[in-house]
Amino acid sequence: MSVKSIFGIILTLVGLIGLIYGGMDLTSGGVARASWVYLFLGGIFFFSGISLIRSTKDAT
């Protein structure tokens, strides 16, 4: 595994955690600005991690 794919996995996991936390905060009745920030940043991290993993070609 290269450093790019490991970084992509880390970005994907951080983004997934942000999306889950923001969704849980939003559905618990809090329509605060922080909920939207967590969802927005989680989405950016998640999709950038996925695209980094897809663009990395491992030579196995």
PDB file of N, CA and C in Angstrom:
ATOM      1  N   MET A   1       0.843  -1.183   0.000  1.00  0.00           N
ATOM      2  CA  MET A   1       0.000   0.000   0.000  1.00  0.00           C
ATOM      3  C   MET A   1       0.880   1.236   0.000  1.00  0.00           C
ATOM      4  N   SER A   2       0.507   2.182  -0.794  1.00  0.00           N
ATOM      5  CA  SER A   2       1.275   3.404  -0.854  1.00  0.00           C
ATOM      6  C   SER A   2       0.748   4.408   0.161  1.00  0.00           C
ATOM      7  N   VAL A   3       1.481   5.472   0.311  1.00  0.00           N
ATOM      8  CA  VAL A   3       1.108   6.513   1.259  1.00  0.00           C
ATOM      9  C   VAL A   3      -0.186   7.196   0.819  1.00  0.00           C
ATOM     10  N   LYS A   4      -0.372   7.323  -0.494  1.00  0.00           N
ATOM     11  CA  LYS A   4      -1.597   7.955  -1.001  1.00  0.00           C
ATOM     12  C   LYS A   4      -2.842   7.158  -0.648  1.00  0.00           C
ATOM     13  N   SER A   5      -2.762   5.856  -0.761  1.00  0.00           N
ATOM     14  CA  SER A   5      -3.948   5.054  -0.459  1.00  0.00           C
ATOM     15  C   SER A   5      -4.226   5.034   1.046  1.00  0.00           C
ATOM     16  N   ILE A   6      -3.187   5.036   1.855  1.00  0.00           N
ATOM     17  CA  ILE A   6      -3.392   5.102   3.307  1.00  0.00           C
ATOM     18  C   ILE A   6      -4.016   6.441   3.688  1.00  0.00           C
ATOM     19  N   PHE A   7      -3.524   7.528   3.084  1.00  0.00           N
ATOM     20  CA  PHE A   7      -4.092   8.848   3.344  1.00  0.00           C
ATOM     21  C   PHE A   7      -5.539   8.925   2.863  1.00  0.00           C
ATOM     22  N   GLY A   8      -5.845   8.283   1.745  1.00  0.00           N
ATOM     23  CA  GLY A   8      -7.215   8.241   1.253  1.00  0.00           C
ATOM     24  C   GLY A   8      -8.138   7.489   2.193  1.00  0.00           C
ATOM     25  N   ILE A   9      -7.640   6.394   2.771  1.00  0.00           N
ATOM     26  CA  ILE A   9      -8.442   5.643   3.740  1.00  0.00           C
ATOM     27  C   ILE A   9      -8.699   6.472   4.984  1.00  0.00           C
ATOM     28  N   ILE A  10      -7.679   7.185   5.453  1.00  0.00           N
ATOM     29  CA  ILE A  10      -7.833   8.036   6.642  1.00  0.00           C
ATOM     30  C   ILE A  10      -8.834   9.154   6.362  1.00  0.00           C
ATOM     31  N   LEU A  11      -8.726   9.792   5.197  1.00  0.00           N
ATOM     32  CA  LEU A  11      -9.682  10.847   4.839  1.00  0.00           C
ATOM     33  C   LEU A  11     -11.106  10.309   4.756  1.00  0.00           C
ATOM     34  N   THR A  12     -11.260   9.127   4.200  1.00  0.00           N
ATOM     35  CA  THR A  12     -12.587   8.525   4.079  1.00  0.00           C
ATOM     36  C   THR A  12     -13.180   8.234   5.455  1.00  0.00           C
ATOM     37  N   LEU A  13     -12.376   7.694   6.352  1.00  0.00           N
ATOM     38  CA  LEU A  13     -12.876   7.388   7.696  1.00  0.00           C
ATOM     39  C   LEU A  13     -13.225   8.652   8.476  1.00  0.00           C
ATOM     40  N   VAL A  14     -12.383   9.682   8.371  1.00  0.00           N
ATOM     41  CA  VAL A  14     -12.678  10.944   9.059  1.00  0.00           C
ATOM     42  C   VAL A  14     -13.946  11.566   8.493  1.00  0.00           C
ATOM     43  N   GLY A  15     -14.105  11.502   7.179  1.00  0.00           N
ATOM     44  CA  GLY A  15     -15.312  12.036   6.562  1.00  0.00           C
ATOM     45  C   GLY A  15     -16.550  11.266   6.965  1.00  0.00           C
ATOM     46  N   LEU A  16     -16.431   9.956   7.072  1.00  0.00           N
ATOM     47  CA  LEU A  16     -17.563   9.137   7.498  1.00  0.00           C
ATOM     48  C   LEU A  16     -17.960   9.452   8.933  1.00  0.00           C
ATOM     49  N   ILE A  17     -16.972   9.629   9.791  1.00  0.00           N
ATOM     50  CA  ILE A  17     -17.261   9.992  11.180  1.00  0.00           C
ATOM     51  C   ILE A  17     -17.935  11.360  11.247  1.00  0.00           C
ATOM     52  N   GLY A  18     -17.458  12.312  10.436  1.00  0.00           N
ATOM     53  CA  GLY A  18     -18.084  13.634  10.407  1.00  0.00           C
ATOM     54  C   GLY A  18     -19.504  13.592   9.893  1.00  0.00           C
ATOM     55  N   LEU A  19     -19.751  12.780   8.865  1.00  0.00           N
ATOM     56  CA  LEU A  19     -21.108  12.660   8.340  1.00  0.00           C
ATOM     57  C   LEU A  19     -22.051  12.024   9.354  1.00  0.00           C
ATOM     58  N   ILE A  20     -21.574  11.003  10.038  1.00  0.00           N
ATOM     59  CA  ILE A  20     -22.411  10.334  11.046  1.00  0.00           C
ATOM     60  C   ILE A  20     -22.704  11.276  12.207  1.00  0.00           C
ATOM     61  N   TYR A  21     -21.668  11.963  12.685  1.00  0.00           N
ATOM     62  CA  TYR A  21     -21.864  12.876  13.816  1.00  0.00           C
ATOM     63  C   TYR A  21     -22.788  14.034  13.448  1.00  0.00           C
ATOM     64  N   GLY A  22     -22.597  14.610  12.270  1.00  0.00           N
ATOM     65  CA  GLY A  22     -23.460  15.696  11.832  1.00  0.00           C
ATOM     66  C   GLY A  22     -24.895  15.243  11.621  1.00  0.00           C
ATOM     67  N   GLY A  23     -25.074  14.054  11.085  1.00  0.00           N
ATOM     68  CA  GLY A  23     -26.428  13.531  10.899  1.00  0.00           C
ATOM     69  C   GLY A  23     -27.121  13.235  12.203  1.00  0.00           C
ATOM     70  N   MET A  24     -26.369  12.679  13.157  1.00  0.00           N
ATOM     71  CA  MET A  24     -26.963  12.410  14.467  1.00  0.00           C
ATOM     72  C   MET A  24     -27.313  13.704  15.178  1.00  0.00           C
ATOM     73  N   ASP A  25     -26.474  14.714  15.059  1.00  0.00           N
ATOM     74  CA  ASP A  25     -26.748  15.996  15.695  1.00  0.00           C
ATOM     75  C   ASP A  25     -27.938  16.691  15.045  1.00  0.00           C
ATOM     76  N   LEU A  26     -28.046  16.561  13.742  1.00  0.00           N
ATOM     77  CA  LEU A  26     -29.149  17.197  13.030  1.00  0.00           C
ATOM     78  C   LEU A  26     -30.479  16.515  13.335  1.00  0.00           C
ATOM     79  N   THR A  27     -30.482  15.177  13.436  1.00  0.00           N
ATOM     80  CA  THR A  27     -31.733  14.468  13.689  1.00  0.00           C
ATOM     81  C   THR A  27     -32.148  14.496  15.154  1.00  0.00           C
ATOM     82  N   SER A  28     -31.238  14.884  16.039  1.00  0.00           N
ATOM     83  CA  SER A  28     -31.608  14.948  17.452  1.00  0.00           C
ATOM     84  C   SER A  28     -32.319  16.250  17.799  1.00  0.00           C
ATOM     85  N   GLY A  29     -32.606  17.048  16.808  1.00  0.00           N
ATOM     86  CA  GLY A  29     -33.367  18.271  17.048  1.00  0.00           C
ATOM     87  C   GLY A  29     -32.519  19.519  16.988  1.00  0.00           C
ATOM     88  N   GLY A  30     -31.238  19.406  16.919  1.00  0.00           N
ATOM     89  CA  GLY A  30     -30.385  20.587  16.865  1.00  0.00           C
ATOM     90  C   GLY A  30     -30.168  21.031  15.436  1.00  0.00           C
ATOM     91  N   VAL A  31     -30.700  22.181  15.113  1.00  0.00           N
ATOM     92  CA  VAL A  31     -30.503  22.717  13.770  1.00  0.00           C
ATOM     93  C   VAL A  31     -29.504  23.864  13.898  1.00  0.00           C
ATOM     94  N   ALA A  32     -28.420  23.571  14.557  1.00  0.00           N
ATOM     95  CA  ALA A  32     -27.384  24.573  14.756  1.00  0.00           C
ATOM     96  C   ALA A  32     -26.480  24.638  13.539  1.00  0.00           C
ATOM     97  N   ARG A  33     -25.690  25.678  13.518  1.00  0.00           N
ATOM     98  CA  ARG A  33     -24.745  25.843  12.415  1.00  0.00           C
ATOM     99  C   ARG A  33     -23.675  24.767  12.453  1.00  0.00           C
ATOM    100  N   ALA A  34     -23.351  24.265  13.637  1.00  0.00           N
ATOM    101  CA  ALA A  34     -22.311  23.243  13.777  1.00  0.00           C
ATOM    102  C   ALA A  34     -22.711  21.947  13.075  1.00  0.00           C
ATOM    103  N   SER A  35     -23.994  21.598  13.088  1.00  0.00           N
ATOM    104  CA  SER A  35     -24.452  20.390  12.407  1.00  0.00           C
ATOM    105  C   SER A  35     -24.161  20.464  10.928  1.00  0.00           C
ATOM    106  N   TRP A  36     -24.434  21.598  10.340  1.00  0.00           N
ATOM    107  CA  TRP A  36     -24.199  21.760   8.907  1.00  0.00           C
ATOM    108  C   TRP A  36     -22.714  21.796   8.582  1.00  0.00           C
ATOM    109  N   VAL A  37     -21.920  22.343   9.489  1.00  0.00           N
ATOM    110  CA  VAL A  37     -20.475  22.369   9.271  1.00  0.00           C
ATOM    111  C   VAL A  37     -19.917  20.953   9.302  1.00  0.00           C
ATOM    112  N   TYR A  38     -20.356  20.138  10.264  1.00  0.00           N
ATOM    113  CA  TYR A  38     -19.915  18.746  10.329  1.00  0.00           C
ATOM    114  C   TYR A  38     -20.318  17.976   9.078  1.00  0.00           C
ATOM    115  N   LEU A  39     -21.542  18.187   8.618  1.00  0.00           N
ATOM    116  CA  LEU A  39     -22.009  17.494   7.414  1.00  0.00           C
ATOM    117  C   LEU A  39     -21.230  17.941   6.180  1.00  0.00           C
ATOM    118  N   PHE A  40     -20.992  19.229   6.073  1.00  0.00           N
ATOM    119  CA  PHE A  40     -20.285  19.763   4.913  1.00  0.00           C
ATOM    120  C   PHE A  40     -18.831  19.287   4.878  1.00  0.00           C
ATOM    121  N   LEU A  41     -18.129  19.435   5.994  1.00  0.00           N
ATOM    122  CA  LEU A  41     -16.733  18.999   6.043  1.00  0.00           C
ATOM    123  C   LEU A  41     -16.612  17.481   5.934  1.00  0.00           C
ATOM    124  N   GLY A  42     -17.533  16.760   6.542  1.00  0.00           N
ATOM    125  CA  GLY A  42     -17.529  15.305   6.422  1.00  0.00           C
ATOM    126  C   GLY A  42     -17.716  14.862   4.988  1.00  0.00           C
ATOM    127  N   GLY A  43     -18.594  15.535   4.264  1.00  0.00           N
ATOM    128  CA  GLY A  43     -18.803  15.208   2.864  1.00  0.00           C
ATOM    129  C   GLY A  43     -17.574  15.497   2.016  1.00  0.00           C
ATOM    130  N   ILE A  44     -16.925  16.616   2.287  1.00  0.00           N
ATOM    131  CA  ILE A  44     -15.705  16.951   1.541  1.00  0.00           C
ATOM    132  C   ILE A  44     -14.620  15.919   1.800  1.00  0.00           C
ATOM    133  N   PHE A  45     -14.389  15.589   3.080  1.00  0.00           N
ATOM    134  CA  PHE A  45     -13.354  14.609   3.415  1.00  0.00           C
ATOM    135  C   PHE A  45     -13.684  13.231   2.851  1.00  0.00           C
ATOM    136  N   PHE A  46     -14.948  12.832   2.950  1.00  0.00           N
ATOM    137  CA  PHE A  46     -15.346  11.514   2.479  1.00  0.00           C
ATOM    138  C   PHE A  46     -15.131  11.373   0.980  1.00  0.00           C
ATOM    139  N   PHE A  47     -15.641  12.317   0.207  1.00  0.00           N
ATOM    140  CA  PHE A  47     -15.555  12.190  -1.242  1.00  0.00           C
ATOM    141  C   PHE A  47     -14.136  12.431  -1.759  1.00  0.00           C
ATOM    142  N   SER A  48     -13.352  13.273  -1.073  1.00  0.00           N
ATOM    143  CA  SER A  48     -11.959  13.426  -1.505  1.00  0.00           C
ATOM    144  C   SER A  48     -11.156  12.171  -1.187  1.00  0.00           C
ATOM    145  N   GLY A  49     -11.454  11.514  -0.070  1.00  0.00           N
ATOM    146  CA  GLY A  49     -10.783  10.257   0.245  1.00  0.00           C
ATOM    147  C   GLY A  49     -11.138   9.157  -0.728  1.00  0.00           C
ATOM    148  N   ILE A  50     -12.407   9.074  -1.100  1.00  0.00           N
ATOM    149  CA  ILE A  50     -12.843   8.072  -2.070  1.00  0.00           C
ATOM    150  C   ILE A  50     -12.175   8.313  -3.421  1.00  0.00           C
ATOM    151  N   SER A  51     -12.124   9.574  -3.853  1.00  0.00           N
ATOM    152  CA  SER A  51     -11.504   9.852  -5.149  1.00  0.00           C
ATOM    153  C   SER A  51     -10.003   9.614  -5.113  1.00  0.00           C
ATOM    154  N   LEU A  52      -9.360   9.843  -3.970  1.00  0.00           N
ATOM    155  CA  LEU A  52      -7.930   9.565  -3.857  1.00  0.00           C
ATOM    156  C   LEU A  52      -7.657   8.066  -3.910  1.00  0.00           C
ATOM    157  N   ILE A  53      -8.512   7.288  -3.275  1.00  0.00           N
ATOM    158  CA  ILE A  53      -8.344   5.825  -3.321  1.00  0.00           C
ATOM    159  C   ILE A  53      -8.564   5.303  -4.745  1.00  0.00           C
ATOM    160  N   ARG A  54      -9.580   5.841  -5.431  1.00  0.00           N
ATOM    161  CA  ARG A  54      -9.877   5.367  -6.783  1.00  0.00           C
ATOM    162  C   ARG A  54      -8.785   5.753  -7.777  1.00  0.00           C
ATOM    163  N   SER A  55      -8.135   6.907  -7.561  1.00  0.00           N
ATOM    164  CA  SER A  55      -7.126   7.354  -8.518  1.00  0.00           C
ATOM    165  C   SER A  55      -5.763   6.728  -8.275  1.00  0.00           C
ATOM    166  N   THR A  56      -5.549   6.121  -7.101  1.00  0.00           N
ATOM    167  CA  THR A  56      -4.274   5.498  -6.788  1.00  0.00           C
ATOM    168  C   THR A  56      -4.250   4.095  -7.352  1.00  0.00           C
ATOM    169  N   LYS A  57      -3.228   3.798  -8.108  1.00  0.00           N
ATOM    170  CA  LYS A  57      -3.090   2.469  -8.691  1.00  0.00           C
ATOM    171  C   LYS A  57      -1.942   1.767  -7.989  1.00  0.00           C
ATOM    172  N   ASP A  58      -2.254   0.685  -7.302  1.00  0.00           N
ATOM    173  CA  ASP A  58      -1.225  -0.119  -6.637  1.00  0.00           C
ATOM    174  C   ASP A  58      -0.678  -1.144  -7.609  1.00  0.00           C
ATOM    175  N   ALA A  59       0.619  -1.251  -7.631  1.00  0.00           N
ATOM    176  CA  ALA A  59       1.277  -2.256  -8.469  1.00  0.00           C
ATOM    177  C   ALA A  59       1.532  -3.492  -7.617  1.00  0.00           C
ATOM    178  N   THR A  60       0.641  -4.457  -7.731  1.00  0.00           N
ATOM    179  CA  THR A  60       0.799  -5.663  -6.921  1.00  0.00           C
ATOM    180  C   THR A  60       1.248  -6.811  -7.766  1.00  0.00           C
TER     181      THR A  60
END
